[in-house]
CSV table of C-alpha atoms in Angstrom, one decimal:
chain,number,residue,atom,x,y,z
G,1,MET,CA,106.3,46.6,17.0
G,2,GLY,CA,110.0,47.2,16.6
G,3,LYS,CA,112.4,46.6,19.5
G,4,PHE,CA,112.5,49.3,22.1
G,5,ASN,CA,116.0,50.3,23.3
G,6,ARG,CA,115.5,53.4,25.4
G,7,ILE,CA,112.5,55.0,27.1
G,8,GLY,CA,112.2,58.2,29.2
G,9,ILE,CA,110.2,58.9,32.4
G,10,LEU,CA,109.2,62.1,34.0
G,11,THR,CA,107.0,63.1,36.9
G,12,GLY,CA,104.9,66.3,36.5
G,13,GLY,CA,102.7,68.4,38.8
G,14,GLY,CA,102.4,68.1,42.6
G,15,ASP,CA,104.1,65.1,44.3
G,16,CYS,CA,102.1,62.4,45.9
G,17,PRO,CA,102.8,59.0,47.7
G,18,GLY,CA,103.5,56.3,45.1
G,19,LEU,CA,105.5,58.2,42.5
G,20,ASN,CA,108.7,56.4,43.4
G,21,SER,CA,106.9,53.1,43.2
G,22,VAL,CA,105.7,53.8,39.7
G,23,ILE,CA,109.3,54.9,38.7
G,24,ARG,CA,110.6,51.6,40.1
G,25,ALA,CA,108.0,49.5,38.4
G,26,ILE,CA,108.6,51.0,35.0
G,27,THR,CA,112.3,50.8,35.3
G,28,LYS,CA,112.4,47.2,36.6
G,29,SER,CA,109.9,45.9,34.0
G,30,ALA,CA,111.7,47.7,31.2
G,31,ILE,CA,115.1,46.3,32.2
G,32,ASN,CA,114.2,42.8,33.4
G,33,LYS,CA,111.6,42.0,30.7
G,34,TYR,CA,112.7,44.0,27.6
G,35,ASP,CA,116.4,44.7,28.3
G,36,MET,CA,115.8,48.5,27.8
G,37,GLU,CA,117.7,51.5,29.0
G,38,VAL,CA,115.7,54.0,31.0
G,39,VAL,CA,116.3,57.7,31.4
G,40,GLY,CA,114.6,59.9,34.0
G,41,PHE,CA,114.1,63.6,33.3
G,42,LEU,CA,114.7,65.8,36.3
G,43,ASP,CA,112.0,68.2,37.7
G,44,GLY,CA,109.3,67.3,35.3
G,45,PHE,CA,109.0,68.9,31.9
G,46,HIS,CA,111.8,71.4,32.9
G,47,GLY,CA,114.3,68.5,32.6
G,48,LEU,CA,112.9,67.5,29.2
G,49,VAL,CA,113.2,71.1,27.9
G,50,GLU,CA,116.6,71.8,29.4
G,51,GLY,CA,118.1,68.3,28.8
G,52,ASN,CA,118.6,67.5,32.5
G,53,TYR,CA,118.3,63.8,33.1
G,54,ILE,CA,119.8,60.8,34.9
G,55,HIS,CA,120.1,57.1,33.9
G,56,LEU,CA,117.9,54.8,35.8
G,57,ASP,CA,119.1,51.3,36.6
G,58,LEU,CA,118.4,48.6,39.1
G,59,LYS,CA,120.8,50.2,41.6
G,60,THR,CA,119.4,53.7,41.2
G,61,ILE,CA,115.8,52.5,42.1
G,62,SER,CA,116.8,50.0,44.8
G,63,GLY,CA,114.7,50.6,47.9
G,64,ILE,CA,112.6,53.5,46.6
G,65,GLY,CA,109.3,51.7,46.3
G,66,TYR,CA,108.2,52.6,49.9
G,67,ARG,CA,109.5,56.2,49.8
G,68,GLY,CA,107.4,59.2,49.4
G,69,GLY,CA,108.0,61.9,46.8
G,70,THR,CA,109.9,61.4,43.5
G,71,ILE,CA,113.6,60.8,43.1
G,72,LEU,CA,113.3,62.6,39.7
G,73,GLY,CA,111.8,65.8,41.2
G,74,SER,CA,108.7,67.5,39.8
G,75,SER,CA,107.4,70.9,38.7
G,76,ASN,CA,103.9,72.3,37.9
G,77,ARG,CA,105.1,75.3,36.0
G,78,ASP,CA,107.3,74.3,33.1
G,79,ASP,CA,104.9,73.6,30.2
G,80,PRO,CA,107.0,73.2,27.0
G,81,PHE,CA,104.1,74.8,25.0
G,82,ASN,CA,104.0,77.8,27.3
G,83,TYR,CA,107.5,78.1,28.7
G,84,PRO,CA,109.0,81.1,30.6
G,85,SER,CA,111.7,83.0,28.8
G,86,SER,CA,113.3,86.5,28.8
G,87,LYS,CA,112.9,89.1,26.1
G,88,ASP,CA,114.0,92.7,26.5
G,89,GLY,CA,114.4,92.3,30.2
G,90,LYS,CA,110.8,91.0,30.5
G,91,GLU,CA,109.5,87.5,31.1
G,92,VAL,CA,107.5,86.1,28.2
G,93,MET,CA,105.9,82.7,27.5
G,94,ILE,CA,107.1,80.9,24.4
G,95,ASP,CA,106.6,77.5,22.8
G,96,VAL,CA,109.7,75.3,23.2
G,97,SER,CA,108.1,72.0,22.5
G,98,ASP,CA,110.4,71.4,19.5
G,99,ARG,CA,113.4,71.8,21.8
G,100,ALA,CA,111.9,69.2,24.1
G,101,ILE,CA,111.3,66.8,21.2
G,102,SER,CA,114.8,67.4,19.9
G,103,ASN,CA,116.2,66.4,23.3
G,104,LEU,CA,114.2,63.1,23.1
G,105,GLN,CA,115.6,62.4,19.7
G,106,ASP,CA,119.2,63.3,20.6
G,107,LEU,CA,119.0,60.8,23.5
G,108,GLY,CA,117.7,58.1,21.2
G,109,LEU,CA,114.6,57.6,23.2
G,110,ASP,CA,111.9,55.5,21.6
G,111,GLY,CA,109.1,56.8,23.9
G,112,LEU,CA,108.2,58.9,27.0
G,113,ILE,CA,106.1,57.9,30.0
G,114,VAL,CA,104.5,60.8,31.7
G,115,ILE,CA,103.3,60.4,35.3
G,116,GLY,CA,101.0,63.2,36.2
G,117,GLY,CA,97.6,64.7,36.7
G,118,ASP,CA,95.3,66.4,34.1
G,119,GLY,CA,97.8,69.3,33.5
G,120,SER,CA,100.8,67.0,32.8
G,121,LEU,CA,98.7,64.6,30.8
G,122,HIS,CA,97.4,67.4,28.7
G,123,ILE,CA,101.0,68.3,27.8
G,124,ALA,CA,101.7,64.6,27.1
G,125,ASP,CA,98.7,64.5,24.7
G,126,GLN,CA,100.1,67.6,22.9
G,127,LEU,CA,103.5,66.0,22.5
G,128,TYR,CA,101.7,62.9,21.2
G,129,GLU,CA,100.0,65.0,18.6
G,130,LYS,CA,103.4,66.2,17.5
G,131,GLY,CA,104.6,62.6,16.9
G,132,VAL,CA,106.1,61.6,20.3
G,133,ALA,CA,105.4,58.1,21.5
G,134,VAL,CA,103.7,58.9,24.8
G,135,VAL,CA,102.0,56.8,27.5
G,136,GLY,CA,100.5,58.4,30.6
G,137,VAL,CA,100.1,57.3,34.2
G,138,PRO,CA,97.3,59.0,36.2
G,139,LYS,CA,98.6,60.8,39.3
G,140,THR,CA,96.4,63.0,41.6
G,141,ILE,CA,95.6,62.7,45.3
G,142,ASP,CA,92.3,64.4,44.5
G,143,ASN,CA,91.1,61.3,42.6
G,144,ASP,CA,89.3,63.4,40.1
G,145,LEU,CA,90.3,61.8,36.8
G,146,SER,CA,87.1,60.3,35.3
G,147,ALA,CA,88.7,57.6,33.2
G,148,THR,CA,90.1,55.6,36.1
G,149,ASP,CA,88.4,54.2,39.2
G,150,VAL,CA,91.1,55.4,41.5
G,151,THR,CA,94.5,57.2,41.2
G,152,PHE,CA,97.5,56.2,43.3
G,153,GLY,CA,98.2,58.4,46.3
G,154,PHE,CA,94.5,59.1,47.0
G,155,ASN,CA,94.1,56.3,49.5
G,156,THR,CA,97.3,57.4,51.3
G,157,ALA,CA,95.9,61.0,51.5
G,158,VAL,CA,92.7,59.7,52.9
G,159,ASP,CA,94.6,57.6,55.5
G,160,THR,CA,96.6,60.7,56.5
G,161,ALA,CA,93.4,62.9,56.8
G,162,SER,CA,91.6,60.1,58.7
G,163,GLU,CA,94.4,59.8,61.3
G,164,ALA,CA,94.3,63.6,61.7
G,165,LEU,CA,90.6,63.5,62.4
G,166,ASP,CA,91.1,60.7,65.0
G,167,ARG,CA,93.6,62.9,66.8
G,168,LEU,CA,91.3,66.0,66.6
G,169,HIS,CA,88.5,64.1,68.2
G,170,THR,CA,90.3,63.7,71.5
G,171,THR,CA,91.5,67.3,71.8
G,172,ALA,CA,88.1,68.7,70.6
G,173,GLU,CA,86.3,66.6,73.2
G,174,SER,CA,88.7,67.6,76.0
G,175,HIS,CA,88.3,71.3,75.5
G,176,HIS,CA,84.7,71.4,74.1
G,177,ARG,CA,85.8,73.0,70.8
G,178,VAL,CA,84.7,72.9,67.2
G,179,MET,CA,87.6,71.6,65.2
G,180,ILE,CA,87.9,72.2,61.5
G,181,LEU,CA,90.2,70.1,59.3
G,182,GLU,CA,90.9,71.7,55.8
G,183,VAL,CA,91.9,69.1,53.3
G,184,MET,CA,92.8,69.2,49.6
G,185,GLY,CA,90.1,69.0,46.9
G,186,ARG,CA,89.9,71.9,44.5
G,187,TYR,CA,87.0,70.8,42.4
G,188,ALA,CA,86.2,67.3,43.8
G,189,GLY,CA,85.6,66.4,47.4
G,190,TRP,CA,86.7,62.8,47.4
G,191,ILE,CA,89.3,63.2,50.2
G,192,ALA,CA,87.0,65.1,52.4
G,193,LEU,CA,84.1,62.6,51.8
G,194,HIS,CA,86.2,59.5,52.5
G,195,ALA,CA,88.2,60.9,55.4
G,196,GLY,CA,85.1,62.5,56.9
G,197,ILE,CA,83.2,59.3,57.0
G,198,SER,CA,86.1,57.1,58.2
G,199,GLY,CA,87.2,59.8,60.7
G,200,GLY,CA,83.8,60.4,62.2
G,201,ALA,CA,83.3,64.0,61.1
G,202,HIS,CA,80.0,65.6,62.0
G,203,VAL,CA,80.0,68.0,59.1
G,204,ILE,CA,81.6,67.3,55.6
G,205,LEU,CA,81.8,70.2,53.2
G,206,ILE,CA,82.7,69.5,49.5
G,207,PRO,CA,82.7,71.6,46.3
G,208,GLU,CA,79.9,69.5,44.8
G,209,ILE,CA,77.4,70.5,47.5
G,210,PRO,CA,77.3,74.3,48.3
G,211,TYR,CA,76.8,74.9,52.0
G,212,LYS,CA,74.7,77.3,54.0
G,213,ILE,CA,76.4,78.6,57.2
G,214,GLU,CA,73.0,78.3,59.0
G,215,SER,CA,73.0,74.5,58.4
G,216,ILE,CA,76.4,74.1,59.9
G,217,ILE,CA,75.5,76.2,62.9
G,218,ASN,CA,72.4,74.1,63.4
G,219,GLN,CA,74.4,70.9,63.4
G,220,VAL,CA,76.8,72.3,66.0
G,221,LYS,CA,74.0,73.6,68.2
G,222,ARG,CA,72.1,70.3,67.8
G,223,ARG,CA,75.0,68.4,69.2
G,224,GLN,CA,75.3,70.8,72.1
G,225,TRP,CA,71.6,70.3,72.9
G,226,HIS,CA,72.3,66.6,73.1
G,227,ASP,CA,75.2,67.2,75.5
G,228,LYS,CA,77.8,66.7,72.7
G,229,LYS,CA,80.0,69.6,73.5
G,230,TYR,CA,82.3,69.4,70.6
G,231,SER,CA,82.0,69.1,66.8
G,232,ILE,CA,84.4,67.9,64.0
G,233,ILE,CA,84.1,69.5,60.6
G,234,VAL,CA,86.2,68.5,57.5
G,235,VAL,CA,86.2,70.9,54.6
G,236,ALA,CA,87.7,70.5,51.1
G,237,GLU,CA,89.7,73.6,50.1
G,238,GLY,CA,87.3,74.1,47.1
G,239,ALA,CA,84.1,74.1,49.1
G,240,VAL,CA,81.8,77.1,48.5
G,241,ALA,CA,78.9,78.7,50.3
G,242,LEU,CA,75.6,78.8,48.4
G,243,GLY,CA,76.0,81.7,46.0
G,244,GLY,CA,79.6,82.2,47.0
G,245,GLU,CA,83.0,81.6,45.5
G,246,MET,CA,86.1,79.6,46.3
G,247,VAL,CA,88.6,81.1,48.7
G,248,VAL,CA,91.7,81.9,46.7
G,249,GLN,CA,95.0,82.1,48.5
G,250,LYS,CA,97.2,83.3,45.6
G,251,LEU,CA,97.8,83.1,41.9
G,252,VAL,CA,100.8,81.5,40.2
G,253,PRO,CA,100.9,82.9,36.6
G,254,GLN,CA,103.3,80.3,35.1
G,255,SER,CA,101.4,77.3,36.3
G,256,HIS,CA,99.1,75.2,34.1
G,257,ASP,CA,96.5,75.8,36.8
G,258,PRO,CA,97.4,79.2,38.4
G,259,ILE,CA,94.8,79.2,41.2
G,260,ARG,CA,96.1,78.3,44.7
G,261,LEU,CA,93.2,77.7,47.1
G,262,GLY,CA,93.3,78.0,50.9
G,263,GLY,CA,91.6,79.8,53.8
G,264,ILE,CA,88.1,78.3,53.7
G,265,GLY,CA,88.8,76.7,57.1
G,266,ASN,CA,89.7,80.0,58.8
G,267,GLN,CA,86.7,81.7,57.2
G,268,LEU,CA,84.4,79.1,58.6
G,269,ALA,CA,86.0,79.3,62.0
G,270,LEU,CA,85.3,83.1,62.3
G,271,GLN,CA,81.7,82.6,61.3
G,272,ILE,CA,81.1,79.8,63.7
G,273,GLU,CA,82.7,81.6,66.7
G,274,LYS,CA,80.6,84.6,66.0
G,275,LEU,CA,77.3,82.8,65.7
G,276,VAL,CA,77.8,80.0,68.3
G,277,LYS,CA,80.2,81.6,70.8
G,278,THR,CA,82.2,78.3,70.8
G,279,GLU,CA,86.0,78.2,70.5
G,280,THR,CA,86.8,77.0,67.1
G,281,ARG,CA,90.3,75.9,65.9
G,282,VAL,CA,91.5,75.1,62.4
G,283,THR,CA,94.0,72.6,61.2
G,284,VAL,CA,95.1,72.9,57.5
G,285,LEU,CA,96.5,69.5,56.5
G,286,GLY,CA,98.1,70.9,53.4
G,287,HIS,CA,101.2,69.1,52.0
G,288,LEU,CA,101.1,66.5,54.7
G,289,GLN,CA,98.6,64.8,52.4
G,290,ARG,CA,101.2,64.7,49.7
G,291,GLY,CA,104.2,63.6,51.8
G,292,GLY,CA,105.3,60.4,53.4
G,293,SER,CA,105.3,56.7,52.4
G,294,PRO,CA,102.4,55.3,50.4
G,295,ILE,CA,100.1,52.8,52.2
G,296,PRO,CA,100.2,49.2,50.9
G,297,TYR,CA,97.2,49.7,48.6
G,298,ASP,CA,99.0,52.5,46.8
G,299,ARG,CA,102.2,50.6,46.6
G,300,VAL,CA,100.5,47.8,44.8
G,301,LEU,CA,98.5,50.1,42.6
G,302,SER,CA,101.6,52.1,41.7
G,303,LEU,CA,103.5,48.9,40.7
G,304,ARG,CA,100.6,47.7,38.5
G,305,TYR,CA,100.4,51.1,36.8
G,306,GLY,CA,104.1,51.2,36.2
G,307,VAL,CA,104.3,47.7,34.7
G,308,ALA,CA,101.2,48.4,32.6
G,309,ALA,CA,102.8,51.7,31.2
G,310,THR,CA,105.8,49.7,30.1
G,311,GLU,CA,103.6,47.1,28.4
G,312,ALA,CA,101.5,49.8,26.7
G,313,MET,CA,104.7,51.5,25.3
G,314,VAL,CA,106.0,48.2,24.0
G,315,ALA,CA,102.6,47.4,22.4
G,316,GLY,CA,102.6,50.7,20.6
G,317,GLN,CA,99.6,52.1,22.5
G,318,TYR,CA,100.7,55.6,22.2
G,319,GLY,CA,98.6,58.6,23.3
G,320,THR,CA,97.0,56.4,26.0
G,321,MET,CA,96.8,56.4,29.8
G,322,VAL,CA,96.8,53.3,31.9
G,323,SER,CA,93.6,53.1,34.0
G,324,LEU,CA,92.1,51.0,36.7
G,325,GLN,CA,88.7,49.8,35.7
G,326,GLY,CA,87.2,47.2,38.0
G,327,PRO,CA,89.8,44.6,38.7
G,328,ARG,CA,91.8,45.2,35.5
G,329,ILE,CA,94.4,47.8,34.3
G,330,VAL,CA,93.4,48.9,30.8
G,331,THR,CA,94.4,51.8,28.5
G,332,VAL,CA,92.3,54.7,27.5
G,333,PRO,CA,93.0,57.7,25.2
G,334,ILE,CA,94.6,60.5,27.1
G,335,LYS,CA,92.4,63.0,25.4
G,336,GLU,CA,89.3,61.2,26.7
G,337,ALA,CA,90.8,60.7,30.2
G,338,ILE,CA,91.3,64.4,30.9
G,339,LYS,CA,88.1,65.6,29.2
G,340,ILE,CA,85.9,65.5,32.3
G,341,LEU,CA,86.7,65.7,36.0
G,342,LYS,CA,85.4,63.0,38.2
G,343,LYS,CA,83.3,64.6,40.9
G,344,VAL,CA,81.3,63.4,43.9
G,345,ASP,CA,77.7,62.7,43.0
G,346,PRO,CA,75.5,64.4,45.6
G,347,GLY,CA,73.0,61.7,45.1
G,348,SER,CA,75.4,58.8,45.5
G,349,ASP,CA,75.0,55.9,47.9
G,350,MET,CA,78.1,57.1,49.8
G,351,VAL,CA,76.6,60.6,50.4
G,352,ALA,CA,73.3,59.0,51.3
G,353,ALA,CA,74.9,56.7,53.8
G,354,ALA,CA,76.7,59.6,55.4
G,355,ARG,CA,73.5,61.5,55.8
G,356,ALA,CA,71.8,58.4,57.2
G,357,VAL,CA,74.2,58.3,60.2
G,358,GLY,CA,73.7,62.0,60.9
G,359,ILE,CA,76.5,63.6,59.0
G,360,SER,CA,75.7,67.1,57.7
G,361,PHE,CA,76.8,68.4,54.3
G,362,GLY,CA,75.8,71.9,55.2
G,363,ASP,CA,72.9,72.0,52.8
G,364,GLU,CA,70.0,70.9,55.0
G,365,ASP,CA,67.0,73.1,55.5
G,366,GLN,CA,66.5,74.5,58.9
């Protein structure tokens, strides 16, 4: 391949712990090993379309590896292929991808590394099909990308949720309450499953296993019969009752994925209080799962992903995403990586192990 002189980076979608570590790894490896210049686009694809960017050098990235968030900013609304504009006083959506590509060319960039989830990677793949040299880095705390064993930020989110459950245990036991912790997980229940097991939850509710309120009530009552006067429930935001639908908080029309979930915890609390007559409190962990410093595992994984992305770019492996498979970082086509969501297998060993120690998934027969 020809010599690379300049590459660009952007972070798209929701933030998560480890983004800055990836930015640092890409920048350091590009500069130290290949003597490249690195440009960072601000606020995701918005910066690419509007031409807003900063130069990244060793001074700019110094000390950011352990920091949460992204120094570049991010956005989950500014899709260049469906970009908000104004016409006759009304907002319309237009394709400005040619403008984005023109900005890349004007800056003399030889390639673009996109750090994001399925939505951002879908946009990256579309840019690749229009001739842009693109490499993707998987980012989602939901851990629902099927082409990689794990995404950075997931383990930090699990750590945050597990600590919250540890704290809820003591207050629930003190006041004989049912405590519900609502965590992220729209279509996949990985955070709820891992945190629920590590945090000693008595009920885990995930999108992959529709629940019956009667089964949850039975678990709470069963604990009361055995003089266990409190219960801990962890529920993924996308969990659904058998025959029911996800609880939607609001819609964001300009977003790649406009549905915003939230409220399943409060819905469950009302049902439990009505049927068991036990005080039930809800904690919605929300963006606490996205914020804060990454744990050491995610710092290491982020660094490996960032360096691998630089290497993939130099090797001419365009249209691919770096992926952890077993002990190795490999590349896979972006198109294949985003085709299928990775969901919890209800028949998996992990679910079976949880059931074996008495954890309910809300689907048991009475």
